[in-house]
């Protein structure tokens, strides 16, 4: 599967890129790996030559790096190995409105069904301005992709026998497929959604024209991919309900204004070899030893998330508190490691959410801590090796999102586990489609059920825990990123570009 790109030039586009730069006090720019599920999935395939990854410059360091690079293209040496990267220096006011106001405060909230509907959303004149910025941001990506497609096409001729394929990622870039199709008719286009898709009754909250523009934007692609059948079906239902698009009997193809888009389910999994190798590095081993020391061999419940509203960290902590109240035998015998690294702190909801998580953690400590036993270790800073170390020694992984496109932690935990872990998993995570047979499934809103599942997971005998963990790991490895990506390119091989 390593040669996914071999017979054509491949372009990737996403808001967040594989690296991010920071400028040190001496003015020197240093590169760090980008975060999140989409980036980790794509980074695993990014060493392949012949790819160009187009992303937004997110930090001042990124902007400086982009301006220094010839034509904005950082080659693989600039980004510490991997693919060539083109960072788009989008004007900050456009970027802010597109990323914060539309992508993360509107589309993310719709797809994850996060609105407190008596109060939000409320679409007024400010939103019209934000939406215009979102269009501009998508246009800038489409223009960069069209230019790269022309450059990558031998002889520069549209319709050349060697296809140029653009694989566009996520809700930030939902308008770009249609825009690129108009600018570059010879390019084969795939779009992939890393989020859930909202069902029509929730999606209709968007202003009518905006809702239609988003759907038509994605249908500009030749192939639209989703992480599980449930999200793909919701998208297709929205296309039928709001565009009047024609959907074939099994929801595998949507036809709109004479263009056919195939619909695919590509459940992103984990490259186990690469992950285990990273988790054997010295920085992870040091942290593993420190965590074992700090928790003195007690049972461990582990969670690792962005501090993200949809991850449901507050109800997870409530469930842990209920476990300690209703099953007192665990007091003194279990520690909850809750690692919630910072995310989207430009948005007030996220800052408030982090504060709510910290408040509840303090209450749990006040209620239960005893000399020699700290029931909870909450960390809200980013330490990737520490997260890997925690997954290695977990007895129980808690993954209870309100709604989640996939949730790779649910897959990474069993793969990393040294002695096998039990998985408490939300029915609303895309990963549930593959993992439910061997996980302990919970309704993420049902705190009492989650507390009982934590109890069952802690009490599970070793043989059953090992058996389930092995089965979970096997399922998690079944679609490694290379295959996931190759499948999307393969789907494009079966389309004819008009
Ligand atoms: O699809 C969701 C996603 O794009 C994931 O890749 C990642 O987990 C997250 O959102 C990253 O969000 P942000 O780039 O805003 O930090």
CSV table of C-alpha atoms and ligand atoms in Angstrom, one decimal:
chain,number,residue,atom,x,y,z
A,1,UNK,CA,0.0,0.0,0.0
A,2,UNK,CA,3.1,2.3,0.3
A,3,UNK,CA,2.8,3.5,-3.3
A,4,UNK,CA,-0.6,5.0,-3.0
A,5,UNK,CA,0.5,8.0,-5.0
A,6,UNK,CA,2.7,6.3,-7.5
A,7,UNK,CA,0.8,6.8,-10.7
A,8,UNK,CA,-0.1,10.5,-10.3
A,9,UNK,CA,0.5,13.7,-8.6
A,10,UNK,CA,-1.3,14.0,-5.2
A,11,UNK,CA,-2.3,17.1,-3.4
A,12,UNK,CA,-3.5,17.2,0.2
A,13,UNK,CA,-5.3,20.2,1.6
A,14,UNK,CA,-6.2,20.8,5.2
A,15,UNK,CA,-6.5,23.7,7.6
A,16,UNK,CA,-3.9,22.4,10.0
A,17,UNK,CA,-0.7,21.2,8.4
A,18,UNK,CA,1.8,18.5,9.4
A,19,UNK,CA,4.1,21.1,11.1
A,20,UNK,CA,3.8,24.3,13.0
A,21,UNK,CA,6.6,26.8,13.6
A,22,UNK,CA,7.5,28.9,16.6
A,23,UNK,CA,10.0,31.7,16.7
A,24,UNK,CA,12.5,31.4,19.6
A,25,UNK,CA,13.9,34.4,21.5
A,26,UNK,CA,16.9,34.4,19.2
A,27,UNK,CA,14.6,34.7,16.2
A,28,UNK,CA,15.2,31.2,15.1
A,29,UNK,CA,12.2,29.2,13.7
A,30,UNK,CA,11.7,25.7,15.0
A,31,UNK,CA,9.2,23.1,13.7
A,32,UNK,CA,6.9,20.9,15.7
A,33,UNK,CA,4.5,18.2,14.6
A,34,UNK,CA,0.9,19.4,14.1
A,35,UNK,CA,-1.7,17.9,16.5
A,36,UNK,CA,-5.1,16.0,16.1
A,37,UNK,CA,-6.5,12.9,14.5
A,38,UNK,CA,-6.6,14.2,10.9
A,39,UNK,CA,-2.9,15.3,11.0
A,40,UNK,CA,-1.7,12.1,12.7
A,41,UNK,CA,-3.5,10.0,10.1
A,42,UNK,CA,-2.2,11.9,7.1
A,43,UNK,CA,1.3,12.3,8.5
A,44,UNK,CA,1.8,8.6,8.5
A,45,UNK,CA,1.6,8.6,4.7
A,46,UNK,CA,3.2,12.0,4.2
A,47,UNK,CA,6.8,10.7,3.6
A,48,UNK,CA,5.7,9.6,0.2
A,49,UNK,CA,7.3,11.6,-2.5
A,50,UNK,CA,5.3,13.4,-5.1
A,51,UNK,CA,2.8,14.9,-2.6
A,52,UNK,CA,2.2,18.5,-1.8
A,53,UNK,CA,0.3,19.3,1.4
A,54,UNK,CA,-1.4,22.7,1.2
A,55,UNK,CA,-2.4,24.1,4.7
A,56,UNK,CA,-3.0,27.4,6.4
A,57,UNK,CA,-0.3,29.3,8.3
A,58,UNK,CA,-1.7,29.2,11.8
A,59,UNK,CA,0.9,30.9,13.9
A,60,UNK,CA,3.2,33.9,13.5
A,61,UNK,CA,6.0,31.4,13.1
A,62,UNK,CA,4.2,29.7,10.3
A,63,UNK,CA,3.6,33.0,8.5
A,64,UNK,CA,7.3,33.8,8.8
A,65,UNK,CA,8.3,30.4,7.5
A,66,UNK,CA,5.9,30.7,4.6
A,67,UNK,CA,7.2,34.1,3.7
A,68,UNK,CA,10.8,32.9,3.7
A,69,UNK,CA,10.1,29.9,1.5
A,70,UNK,CA,10.4,30.3,-2.2
A,71,UNK,CA,6.8,30.5,-3.6
A,72,UNK,CA,5.6,29.6,-0.1
A,73,UNK,CA,6.6,26.0,-0.6
A,74,UNK,CA,8.6,24.4,2.3
A,75,UNK,CA,10.4,21.3,1.1
A,76,UNK,CA,10.7,18.2,3.2
A,77,UNK,CA,14.0,19.3,4.7
A,78,UNK,CA,12.3,22.5,6.1
A,79,UNK,CA,9.6,20.5,7.8
A,80,UNK,CA,11.8,17.9,9.3
A,81,UNK,CA,11.2,15.1,6.8
A,82,UNK,CA,7.9,14.1,5.2
A,83,UNK,CA,6.1,15.8,2.4
A,84,UNK,CA,6.5,19.3,0.8
A,85,UNK,CA,4.2,21.8,2.4
A,86,UNK,CA,2.7,25.0,1.1
A,87,UNK,CA,1.5,27.2,3.9
A,88,UNK,CA,-1.0,29.8,2.9
A,89,UNK,CA,-0.5,33.2,4.4
A,90,UNK,CA,-4.2,34.0,4.8
A,91,UNK,CA,-4.9,37.5,6.1
A,92,UNK,CA,-5.4,37.2,9.8
A,93,UNK,CA,-8.9,38.8,9.9
A,94,UNK,CA,-10.1,36.4,7.2
A,95,UNK,CA,-8.5,33.4,8.8
A,96,UNK,CA,-10.0,34.3,12.2
A,97,UNK,CA,-13.5,34.6,10.9
A,98,UNK,CA,-13.3,31.5,8.7
A,99,UNK,CA,-11.6,29.2,11.3
A,100,UNK,CA,-13.0,30.5,14.6
A,101,UNK,CA,-16.4,32.0,13.7
A,102,UNK,CA,-17.6,29.6,10.9
A,103,UNK,CA,-15.6,26.4,11.0
A,104,UNK,CA,-15.2,26.0,14.8
A,105,UNK,CA,-18.2,27.9,16.2
A,106,UNK,CA,-20.7,27.0,13.6
A,107,UNK,CA,-20.0,24.0,11.5
A,108,UNK,CA,-18.3,22.1,14.3
A,109,UNK,CA,-21.2,22.9,16.6
A,110,UNK,CA,-23.8,21.7,14.1
A,111,UNK,CA,-22.0,18.4,13.3
A,112,UNK,CA,-21.4,17.6,16.9
A,113,UNK,CA,-24.8,18.9,17.9
A,114,UNK,CA,-23.3,21.1,20.6
A,115,UNK,CA,-25.7,24.1,20.6
A,116,UNK,CA,-27.5,25.3,23.7
A,117,UNK,CA,-30.5,25.9,21.5
A,118,UNK,CA,-32.5,28.3,23.7
A,119,UNK,CA,-29.6,30.8,23.2
A,120,UNK,CA,-27.5,29.7,20.2
A,121,UNK,CA,-27.1,29.8,17.3
A,122,UNK,CA,-28.3,33.2,16.2
A,123,UNK,CA,-27.4,34.2,12.7
A,124,UNK,CA,-27.4,38.0,12.1
A,125,UNK,CA,-25.5,40.4,9.9
A,126,UNK,CA,-22.2,39.5,11.7
A,127,UNK,CA,-22.6,36.0,10.4
A,128,UNK,CA,-23.0,37.1,6.8
A,129,UNK,CA,-19.6,38.9,7.1
A,130,UNK,CA,-18.1,35.7,8.6
A,131,UNK,CA,-19.5,33.6,5.9
A,132,UNK,CA,-18.0,35.8,3.3
A,133,UNK,CA,-14.6,35.4,4.9
A,134,UNK,CA,-15.1,31.6,4.9
A,135,UNK,CA,-15.7,31.7,1.2
A,136,UNK,CA,-12.6,33.8,0.7
A,137,UNK,CA,-10.6,31.3,2.8
A,138,UNK,CA,-11.9,28.4,0.7
A,139,UNK,CA,-11.2,30.3,-2.5
A,140,UNK,CA,-7.6,30.8,-1.4
A,141,UNK,CA,-7.2,27.0,-1.0
A,142,UNK,CA,-8.9,26.3,-4.3
A,143,UNK,CA,-6.6,28.8,-6.1
A,144,UNK,CA,-3.5,27.3,-4.5
A,145,UNK,CA,-4.6,23.7,-5.4
A,146,UNK,CA,-5.5,24.7,-9.0
A,147,UNK,CA,-2.0,26.3,-9.4
A,148,UNK,CA,-0.3,23.2,-7.9
A,149,UNK,CA,-2.4,20.9,-10.1
A,150,UNK,CA,-1.3,22.8,-13.2
A,151,UNK,CA,2.3,22.6,-12.1
A,152,UNK,CA,2.0,18.9,-11.4
A,153,UNK,CA,0.4,18.0,-14.7
A,154,UNK,CA,3.0,17.0,-17.3
A,155,UNK,CA,3.1,19.5,-20.1
A,156,UNK,CA,0.7,21.6,-18.1
A,157,UNK,CA,-2.1,20.3,-20.1
A,158,UNK,CA,-5.6,19.7,-18.6
A,159,UNK,CA,-6.9,16.3,-19.4
A,160,UNK,CA,-3.4,14.8,-19.5
A,161,UNK,CA,-3.3,11.0,-19.1
A,162,UNK,CA,-1.6,11.2,-15.7
A,163,UNK,CA,-4.3,12.4,-13.3
A,164,UNK,CA,-3.7,15.1,-10.6
A,165,UNK,CA,-5.7,14.1,-7.5
A,166,UNK,CA,-6.6,16.5,-4.8
A,167,UNK,CA,-7.7,15.1,-1.4
A,168,UNK,CA,-9.4,17.9,0.6
A,169,UNK,CA,-9.9,17.5,4.3
A,170,UNK,CA,-12.6,18.4,6.6
A,171,UNK,CA,-15.4,20.9,7.4
A,172,UNK,CA,-13.0,23.9,7.1
A,173,UNK,CA,-12.7,23.2,3.4
A,174,UNK,CA,-16.2,22.1,2.5
A,175,UNK,CA,-16.6,24.8,-0.2
A,176,UNK,CA,-13.2,24.2,-1.8
A,177,UNK,CA,-14.1,21.0,-3.9
A,178,UNK,CA,-16.7,22.9,-5.9
A,179,UNK,CA,-14.4,25.9,-6.3
A,180,UNK,CA,-11.5,23.7,-7.4
A,181,UNK,CA,-13.7,21.8,-9.9
A,182,UNK,CA,-14.5,25.1,-11.5
A,183,UNK,CA,-10.9,26.3,-11.6
A,184,UNK,CA,-9.3,23.0,-12.6
A,185,UNK,CA,-11.8,20.7,-14.5
A,186,UNK,CA,-9.1,18.0,-15.1
A,187,UNK,CA,-8.3,17.5,-11.5
A,188,UNK,CA,-9.8,14.5,-9.7
A,189,UNK,CA,-11.2,15.7,-6.3
A,190,UNK,CA,-11.9,13.8,-3.1
A,191,UNK,CA,-13.2,15.4,0.1
A,192,UNK,CA,-13.0,13.7,3.5
A,193,UNK,CA,-15.0,14.6,6.6
A,194,UNK,CA,-13.2,13.8,9.9
A,195,UNK,CA,-16.2,14.9,11.9
A,196,UNK,CA,-19.7,13.4,12.3
A,197,UNK,CA,-22.4,14.7,9.9
A,198,UNK,CA,-25.5,16.2,11.5
A,199,UNK,CA,-28.9,14.6,10.7
A,200,UNK,CA,-31.2,16.8,8.6
A,201,UNK,CA,-33.3,17.9,11.6
A,202,UNK,CA,-30.3,19.4,13.3
A,203,UNK,CA,-28.6,20.5,10.0
A,204,UNK,CA,-31.6,22.7,9.1
A,205,UNK,CA,-30.5,25.1,11.9
A,206,UNK,CA,-28.0,26.6,9.4
A,207,UNK,CA,-29.4,29.4,7.3
A,208,UNK,CA,-31.0,27.8,4.3
A,209,UNK,CA,-28.5,29.2,1.7
A,210,UNK,CA,-25.5,28.4,3.8
A,211,UNK,CA,-26.7,24.8,4.4
A,212,UNK,CA,-27.1,24.3,0.7
A,213,UNK,CA,-23.8,25.9,-0.2
A,214,UNK,CA,-21.9,23.6,2.1
A,215,UNK,CA,-23.6,20.5,0.6
A,216,UNK,CA,-23.1,21.7,-3.0
A,217,UNK,CA,-19.4,22.5,-2.1
A,218,UNK,CA,-18.7,18.9,-1.1
A,219,UNK,CA,-20.7,17.6,-4.0
A,220,UNK,CA,-18.2,19.4,-6.2
A,221,UNK,CA,-15.9,16.5,-5.3
A,222,UNK,CA,-15.9,13.3,-7.3
A,223,UNK,CA,-15.7,11.3,-4.1
A,224,UNK,CA,-16.9,12.2,-0.6
A,225,UNK,CA,-15.5,10.1,2.2
A,226,UNK,CA,-16.7,9.6,5.8
A,227,UNK,CA,-15.4,7.8,8.8
A,228,UNK,CA,-18.5,5.5,9.3
A,229,UNK,CA,-21.7,4.6,7.6
A,230,UNK,CA,-23.8,6.7,10.0
A,231,UNK,CA,-22.1,10.0,9.1
A,232,UNK,CA,-22.2,9.1,5.3
A,233,UNK,CA,-25.9,8.4,5.5
A,234,UNK,CA,-26.6,11.6,7.3
A,235,UNK,CA,-24.8,13.6,4.6
A,236,UNK,CA,-26.7,11.8,1.9
A,237,UNK,CA,-30.0,12.5,3.7
A,238,UNK,CA,-29.1,16.2,3.9
A,239,UNK,CA,-28.3,16.2,0.2
A,240,UNK,CA,-31.7,14.8,-0.6
A,241,UNK,CA,-33.6,17.0,1.9
A,242,UNK,CA,-32.0,20.4,1.1
A,243,UNK,CA,-30.7,20.1,-2.4
A,244,UNK,CA,-33.2,17.7,-3.9
A,245,UNK,CA,-30.2,15.7,-5.1
A,246,UNK,CA,-30.8,12.2,-6.5
A,247,UNK,CA,-29.4,9.4,-4.3
A,248,UNK,CA,-29.1,5.9,-5.5
A,249,UNK,CA,-30.8,3.1,-3.7
A,250,UNK,CA,-28.0,2.2,-1.3
A,251,UNK,CA,-26.7,5.7,-0.7
A,252,UNK,CA,-23.4,5.1,-2.5
A,253,UNK,CA,-23.9,7.9,-5.1
A,254,UNK,CA,-25.3,11.3,-5.2
A,255,UNK,CA,-26.2,13.1,-8.4
A,256,UNK,CA,-26.6,16.9,-8.3
A,257,UNK,CA,-26.7,19.3,-11.3
A,258,UNK,CA,-25.4,16.7,-13.7
A,259,UNK,CA,-22.4,15.7,-11.5
A,260,UNK,CA,-22.0,12.4,-9.8
A,261,UNK,CA,-20.3,12.1,-6.4
A,262,UNK,CA,-19.5,8.6,-5.0
A,263,UNK,CA,-19.9,8.3,-1.3
A,264,UNK,CA,-17.4,6.2,0.6
A,265,UNK,CA,-16.9,4.9,4.2
A,266,UNK,CA,-13.2,4.9,5.1
A,267,UNK,CA,-12.7,4.2,8.8
A,268,UNK,CA,-9.3,5.6,9.6
A,269,UNK,CA,-7.3,3.2,11.8
A,270,UNK,CA,-3.8,3.2,13.3
A,271,UNK,CA,-0.3,2.3,12.1
A,272,UNK,CA,0.5,0.0,15.0
A,273,UNK,CA,4.1,-0.5,14.2
A,274,UNK,CA,4.8,3.2,14.0
A,275,UNK,CA,2.8,4.0,17.1
A,276,UNK,CA,4.4,1.2,19.2
A,277,UNK,CA,7.8,2.3,18.0
A,278,UNK,CA,7.2,5.9,19.1
A,279,UNK,CA,5.9,4.6,22.5
A,280,UNK,CA,9.2,2.7,23.1
A,281,UNK,CA,11.4,5.9,23.0
A,282,UNK,CA,13.2,7.0,26.0
A,283,UNK,CA,11.0,10.1,26.7
A,284,UNK,CA,7.9,7.7,26.9
A,285,UNK,CA,9.8,5.2,29.1
A,286,UNK,CA,10.8,7.9,31.6
A,287,UNK,CA,7.3,9.2,31.9
A,288,UNK,CA,5.9,5.7,32.2
A,289,UNK,CA,8.2,5.1,35.2
A,290,UNK,CA,7.2,8.4,36.7
A,291,UNK,CA,3.5,7.6,36.4
A,292,UNK,CA,3.9,4.1,37.9
A,293,UNK,CA,5.8,5.7,40.7
A,294,UNK,CA,3.2,8.4,41.3
A,295,UNK,CA,0.3,6.0,41.3
A,296,UNK,CA,2.0,3.2,43.3
A,297,UNK,CA,0.8,0.3,41.2
A,298,UNK,CA,-2.9,1.1,41.6
A,299,UNK,CA,-5.5,0.4,38.9
A,300,UNK,CA,-5.5,3.2,36.3
A,301,UNK,CA,-8.4,4.7,34.4
A,302,UNK,CA,-6.9,6.8,31.6
A,303,UNK,CA,-8.4,9.4,29.2
A,304,UNK,CA,-6.5,11.5,26.7
A,305,UNK,CA,-8.4,14.3,24.8
A,306,UNK,CA,-8.2,17.8,23.5
A,307,UNK,CA,-10.0,20.0,26.0
A,308,UNK,CA,-12.9,19.9,23.6
A,309,UNK,CA,-16.6,20.3,24.4
A,310,UNK,CA,-17.6,17.3,22.4
A,311,UNK,CA,-15.2,15.0,24.3
A,312,UNK,CA,-17.5,15.1,27.4
A,313,UNK,CA,-14.7,15.4,29.9
A,314,UNK,CA,-17.0,16.9,32.6
A,315,UNK,CA,-19.5,14.0,32.5
A,316,UNK,CA,-16.5,11.6,32.5
A,317,UNK,CA,-15.3,13.1,35.8
A,318,UNK,CA,-18.9,13.0,37.2
A,319,UNK,CA,-18.9,9.3,36.4
A,320,UNK,CA,-15.6,8.8,38.2
A,321,UNK,CA,-17.0,10.6,41.2
A,322,UNK,CA,-20.1,8.5,41.1
A,323,UNK,CA,-17.9,5.3,40.9
A,324,UNK,CA,-16.1,6.3,44.0
A,325,UNK,CA,-19.3,7.1,45.8
A,326,UNK,CA,-21.2,4.0,44.9
A,327,UNK,CA,-18.4,1.5,44.8
A,328,UNK,CA,-16.3,2.5,47.8
A,329,UNK,CA,-14.1,-0.5,47.4
A,330,UNK,CA,-12.2,1.4,44.7
A,331,UNK,CA,-11.2,4.2,47.1
A,332,UNK,CA,-7.5,4.1,47.6
A,333,UNK,CA,-7.2,1.5,44.9
A,334,UNK,CA,-7.7,3.4,41.7
A,335,UNK,CA,-6.3,6.6,40.1
A,336,UNK,CA,-7.9,8.5,37.2
A,337,UNK,CA,-5.3,10.0,34.8
A,338,UNK,CA,-7.2,12.6,32.8
A,339,UNK,CA,-4.9,14.3,30.2
A,340,UNK,CA,-6.7,17.1,28.4
A,341,UNK,CA,-4.4,19.1,26.3
A,342,UNK,CA,-5.3,22.7,25.3
A,343,UNK,CA,-7.4,23.4,22.3
A,344,UNK,CA,-9.2,26.3,20.5
A,345,UNK,CA,-8.6,28.7,23.4
A,346,UNK,CA,-9.5,31.7,21.2
A,347,UNK,CA,-13.1,30.6,21.8
A,348,UNK,CA,-14.7,31.6,25.2
A,349,UNK,CA,-16.7,28.3,25.4
A,350,UNK,CA,-13.4,26.3,25.3
A,351,UNK,CA,-11.8,28.5,28.0
A,352,UNK,CA,-14.9,28.1,30.2
A,353,UNK,CA,-15.0,24.4,29.6
A,354,UNK,CA,-11.4,24.0,30.7
A,355,UNK,CA,-12.2,25.9,33.8
A,356,UNK,CA,-15.3,23.7,34.5
A,357,UNK,CA,-13.1,20.6,34.1
A,358,UNK,CA,-10.5,22.0,36.6
A,359,UNK,CA,-13.3,23.0,39.0
A,360,UNK,CA,-14.8,19.5,39.1
A,361,UNK,CA,-11.4,17.9,39.4
A,362,UNK,CA,-10.8,20.0,42.6
A,363,UNK,CA,-14.2,19.0,44.0
A,364,UNK,CA,-13.3,15.3,43.5
A,365,UNK,CA,-10.0,15.7,45.2
A,366,UNK,CA,-11.6,17.6,48.1
A,367,UNK,CA,-14.2,14.9,48.5
A,368,UNK,CA,-12.0,11.8,48.3
A,369,UNK,CA,-8.3,12.5,48.6
A,370,UNK,CA,-6.6,10.8,51.6
A,371,UNK,CA,-3.0,10.9,52.8
A,372,UNK,CA,-1.1,8.7,50.4
A,373,UNK,CA,-3.8,8.6,47.8
A,374,UNK,CA,-4.7,11.1,45.2
A,375,UNK,CA,-7.7,9.9,43.3
A,376,UNK,CA,-7.2,12.0,40.2
A,377,UNK,CA,-4.3,13.4,38.2
A,378,UNK,CA,-5.6,16.0,35.8
A,379,UNK,CA,-3.2,17.6,33.4
A,380,UNK,CA,-4.2,20.3,30.9
A,381,UNK,CA,-0.9,20.8,29.2
A,382,UNK,CA,0.3,19.0,26.0
A,383,UNK,CA,2.8,16.2,26.6
A,384,UNK,CA,2.5,13.6,23.8
A,385,UNK,CA,5.1,11.1,25.3
A,386,UNK,CA,3.3,11.3,28.6
A,387,UNK,CA,0.0,10.5,26.9
A,388,UNK,CA,1.6,7.5,25.2
A,389,UNK,CA,3.0,6.4,28.6
A,390,UNK,CA,-0.4,6.6,30.2
A,391,UNK,CA,-2.0,4.5,27.5
A,392,UNK,CA,0.7,1.8,27.9
A,393,UNK,CA,-0.1,1.3,31.6
A,394,UNK,CA,-3.9,1.9,31.5
A,395,UNK,CA,-6.2,-0.8,33.0
A,396,UNK,CA,-9.2,1.1,31.6
A,397,UNK,CA,-9.5,3.6,28.8
A,398,UNK,CA,-12.4,6.0,29.1
A,399,UNK,CA,-13.6,7.5,25.7
A,400,UNK,CA,-17.1,9.0,26.2
A,401,UNK,CA,-17.6,11.7,23.6
A,402,UNK,CA,-21.0,13.3,23.1
A,403,UNK,CA,-20.3,12.8,19.4
A,404,UNK,CA,-17.1,12.2,17.6
A,405,UNK,CA,-16.1,11.5,13.9
A,406,UNK,CA,-14.0,8.5,14.9
A,407,UNK,CA,-11.9,9.0,18.1
A,408,UNK,CA,-8.4,7.5,17.5
A,409,UNK,CA,-7.6,7.3,21.2
A,410,UNK,CA,-10.1,4.4,21.4
A,411,UNK,CA,-8.0,2.6,18.9
A,412,UNK,CA,-4.6,3.7,20.1
A,413,UNK,CA,-5.2,2.7,23.7
A,414,UNK,CA,-5.6,-1.1,23.1
A,415,UNK,CA,-2.7,-1.1,20.6
A,416,UNK,CA,-0.4,0.6,23.1
A,417,UNK,CA,-1.5,-1.3,26.2
A,418,UNK,CA,1.2,-3.3,27.9
A,419,UNK,CA,-1.0,-5.8,29.6
A,420,UNK,CA,-4.4,-5.3,27.9
A,421,UNK,CA,-6.9,-2.6,28.8
A,422,UNK,CA,-10.7,-2.5,29.0
A,423,UNK,CA,-12.4,0.2,26.9
A,424,UNK,CA,-15.4,2.2,28.0
A,425,UNK,CA,-16.7,3.7,24.8
A,426,UNK,CA,-19.5,6.1,23.8
A,427,UNK,CA,-22.1,4.8,21.4
A,428,UNK,CA,-21.7,8.2,19.7
A,429,UNK,CA,-18.1,7.8,18.6
A,430,UNK,CA,-17.5,6.7,15.0
A,431,UNK,CA,-15.1,4.1,16.4
A,432,UNK,CA,-18.2,2.3,17.9
A,433,UNK,CA,-19.0,0.9,14.5
A,434,UNK,CA,-15.8,-1.2,14.7
A,435,UNK,CA,-15.2,-1.6,18.4
A,436,UNK,CA,-18.5,-2.1,20.1
A,437,UNK,CA,-18.3,-5.9,20.2
A,438,UNK,CA,-15.4,-5.8,22.6
A,439,UNK,CA,-15.8,-2.4,24.4
A,440,UNK,CA,-18.2,-1.6,27.2
A,441,UNK,CA,-20.6,0.7,25.5
A,442,UNK,CA,-22.2,3.7,27.2
A,443,UNK,CA,-24.7,6.5,26.4
A,444,UNK,CA,-22.4,9.5,26.9
A,445,UNK,CA,-25.2,11.5,28.7
A,446,UNK,CA,-25.8,8.7,31.2
A,447,UNK,CA,-23.4,9.4,34.0
A,448,UNK,CA,-24.7,6.5,36.1
A,449,UNK,CA,-24.3,4.0,33.3
A,450,UNK,CA,-20.8,5.2,32.7
A,451,UNK,CA,-19.9,4.9,36.4
A,452,UNK,CA,-21.2,1.3,36.3
A,453,UNK,CA,-19.2,0.6,33.1
A,454,UNK,CA,-16.1,1.9,34.8
A,455,UNK,CA,-16.8,-0.5,37.7
A,456,UNK,CA,-17.3,-3.4,35.4
A,457,UNK,CA,-14.1,-2.5,33.5
A,458,UNK,CA,-12.0,-2.3,36.7
A,459,UNK,CA,-13.4,-5.6,37.9
A,460,UNK,CA,-13.0,-7.5,34.6
A,461,UNK,CA,-10.8,-10.5,35.1
A,462,UNK,CA,-7.4,-10.6,33.4
A,463,UNK,CA,-8.2,-13.2,30.8
A,464,UNK,CA,-11.3,-11.4,29.6
A,465,UNK,CA,-9.6,-8.0,29.6
A,466,UNK,CA,-6.7,-9.5,27.5
A,467,UNK,CA,-9.0,-11.2,25.1
A,468,UNK,CA,-11.1,-8.1,24.5
A,469,UNK,CA,-8.0,-5.8,24.3
A,470,UNK,CA,-6.4,-8.0,21.6
A,471,UNK,CA,-9.6,-8.0,19.6
A,472,UNK,CA,-9.9,-4.2,19.9
A,473,UNK,CA,-6.3,-3.8,18.8
A,474,UNK,CA,-6.9,-6.1,15.8
A,475,UNK,CA,-9.9,-4.0,14.7
A,476,UNK,CA,-8.0,-0.8,15.3
A,477,UNK,CA,-5.2,-1.9,12.9
A,478,UNK,CA,-7.4,-3.1,10.1
A,479,UNK,CA,-7.4,0.2,8.2
A,480,UNK,CA,-4.0,1.8,8.8
A,481,UNK,CA,-3.6,5.4,7.4
A,482,UNK,CA,-1.8,4.2,4.2
A,483,UNK,CA,-4.7,1.9,3.3
A,484,UNK,CA,-7.3,4.5,4.3
A,485,UNK,CA,-5.7,7.0,2.0
A,486,UNK,CA,-5.0,4.5,-0.8
A,487,UNK,CA,-8.7,3.5,-0.7
A,488,UNK,CA,-9.8,7.1,-1.3
A,489,UNK,CA,-7.4,7.5,-4.3
A,490,UNK,CA,-8.6,4.1,-5.5
A,491,UNK,CA,-12.2,5.4,-5.4
A,492,UNK,CA,-11.1,8.3,-7.6
A,493,UNK,CA,-9.6,5.9,-10.1
A,494,UNK,CA,-13.2,4.7,-10.8
A,495,UNK,CA,-14.6,8.1,-11.7
A,496,UNK,CA,-14.6,9.9,-15.0
A,497,UNK,CA,-13.9,13.6,-14.9
A,498,UNK,CA,-16.3,15.5,-17.1
B,1,LIG,O1,-11.9,16.5,12.3
B,1,LIG,C1,-11.6,17.0,13.4
B,1,LIG,C2,-10.2,17.7,13.5
B,1,LIG,O2,-9.9,18.3,12.3
B,1,LIG,C3,-9.2,16.6,13.8
B,1,LIG,O3,-8.3,16.4,12.9
B,1,LIG,C4,-8.6,17.1,15.0
B,1,LIG,O4,-8.8,16.2,16.1
B,1,LIG,C5,-9.2,18.4,15.3
B,1,LIG,O5,-10.3,18.6,14.5
B,1,LIG,C6,-8.2,19.5,15.3
B,1,LIG,O6,-8.8,20.7,15.5
B,1,LIG,P1,-8.0,22.0,15.5
B,1,LIG,O7,-7.2,22.0,14.2
B,1,LIG,O8,-9.0,23.1,15.5
B,1,LIG,O9,-7.1,22.0,16.7
